[in-house]
Tab-separated table of C-alpha atoms in Angstrom:
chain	number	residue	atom	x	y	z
A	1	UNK	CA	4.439	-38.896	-20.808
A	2	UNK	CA	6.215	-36.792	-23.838
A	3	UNK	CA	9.380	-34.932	-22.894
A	4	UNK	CA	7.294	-31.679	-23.470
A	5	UNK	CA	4.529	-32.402	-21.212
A	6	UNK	CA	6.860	-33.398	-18.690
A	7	UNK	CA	8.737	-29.952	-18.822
A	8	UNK	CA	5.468	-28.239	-18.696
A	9	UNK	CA	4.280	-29.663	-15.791
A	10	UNK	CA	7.476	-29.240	-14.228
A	11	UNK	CA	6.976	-25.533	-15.367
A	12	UNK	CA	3.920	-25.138	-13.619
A	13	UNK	CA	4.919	-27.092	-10.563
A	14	UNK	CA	7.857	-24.554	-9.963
A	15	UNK	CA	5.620	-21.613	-10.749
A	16	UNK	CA	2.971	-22.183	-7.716
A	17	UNK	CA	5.227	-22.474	-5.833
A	18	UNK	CA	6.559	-19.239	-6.190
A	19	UNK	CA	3.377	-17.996	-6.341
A	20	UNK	CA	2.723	-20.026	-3.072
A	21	UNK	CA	6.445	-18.511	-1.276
A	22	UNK	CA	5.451	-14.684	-2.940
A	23	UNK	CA	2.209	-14.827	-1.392
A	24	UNK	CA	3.811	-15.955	2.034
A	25	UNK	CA	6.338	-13.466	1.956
A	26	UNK	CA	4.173	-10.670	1.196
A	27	UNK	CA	2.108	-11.730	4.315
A	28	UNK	CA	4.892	-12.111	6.631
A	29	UNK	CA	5.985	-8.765	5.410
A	30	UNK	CA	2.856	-6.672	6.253
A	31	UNK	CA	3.275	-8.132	9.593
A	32	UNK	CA	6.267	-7.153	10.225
A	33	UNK	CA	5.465	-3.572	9.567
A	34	UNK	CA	1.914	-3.435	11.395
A	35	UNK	CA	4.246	-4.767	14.377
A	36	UNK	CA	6.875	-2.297	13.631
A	37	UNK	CA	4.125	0.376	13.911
A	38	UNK	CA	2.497	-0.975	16.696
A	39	UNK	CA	6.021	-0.531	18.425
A	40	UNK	CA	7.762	2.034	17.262
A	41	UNK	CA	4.673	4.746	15.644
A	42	UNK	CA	7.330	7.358	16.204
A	43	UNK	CA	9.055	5.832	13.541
A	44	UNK	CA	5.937	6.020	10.902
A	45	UNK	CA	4.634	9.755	11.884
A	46	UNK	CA	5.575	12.438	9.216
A	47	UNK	CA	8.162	15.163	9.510
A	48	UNK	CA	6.484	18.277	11.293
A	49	UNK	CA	7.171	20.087	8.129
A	50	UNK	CA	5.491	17.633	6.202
A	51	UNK	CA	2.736	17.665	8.589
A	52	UNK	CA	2.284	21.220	8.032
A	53	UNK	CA	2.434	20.807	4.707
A	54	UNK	CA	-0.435	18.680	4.644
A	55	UNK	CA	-2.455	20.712	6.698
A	56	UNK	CA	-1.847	23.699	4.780
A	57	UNK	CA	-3.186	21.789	1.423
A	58	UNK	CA	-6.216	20.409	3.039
A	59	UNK	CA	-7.145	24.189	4.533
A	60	UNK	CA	-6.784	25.218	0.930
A	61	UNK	CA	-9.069	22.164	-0.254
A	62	UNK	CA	-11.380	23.210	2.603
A	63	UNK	CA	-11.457	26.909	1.434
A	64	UNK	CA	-11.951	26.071	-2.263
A	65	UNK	CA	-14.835	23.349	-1.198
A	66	UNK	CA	-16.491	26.416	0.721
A	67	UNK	CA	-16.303	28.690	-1.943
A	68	UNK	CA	-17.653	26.323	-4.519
A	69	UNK	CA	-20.362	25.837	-2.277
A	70	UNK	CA	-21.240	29.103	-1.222
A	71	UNK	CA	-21.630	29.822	-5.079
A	72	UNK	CA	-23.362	27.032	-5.700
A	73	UNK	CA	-26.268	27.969	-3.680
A	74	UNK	CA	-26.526	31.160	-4.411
């Protein structure tokens, strides 16, 4: 085996496996935070003021979607 197919395949040896451990990792780390959620949702839920910020966009969306509509069928 030449010295460059040798470093080549040593290349792609080391480079599944770190696609291999990123892929692991990644798992493991969307189950920590589904767990974290399932135990601590407080944790995960907006800030009231954020929440009300949200609602107050989607009322607008709403509004605009009814208006658009209402002139549509007309």
């Amino acid at each position: 085996m030449s010295k460059m197919s040798e470093e080549q395949t040593k290349h792609e040896l080391m480079a599944e496996a770190h696609r291999k451990y990123v892929k692991a990792t990644e798992k493991a780390r969307l189950e920590y935070v589904a767990a974290k959620k399932r135990i601590n949702p407080e944790l995960f839920r907006p800030s009231p003021e954020k929440q009300e910020k949200t609602i107050q966009d989607l009322e607008a969306k709403v509004k605009k979607l009814e208006k658009k509509l209402k002139e549509g069928s007309n």
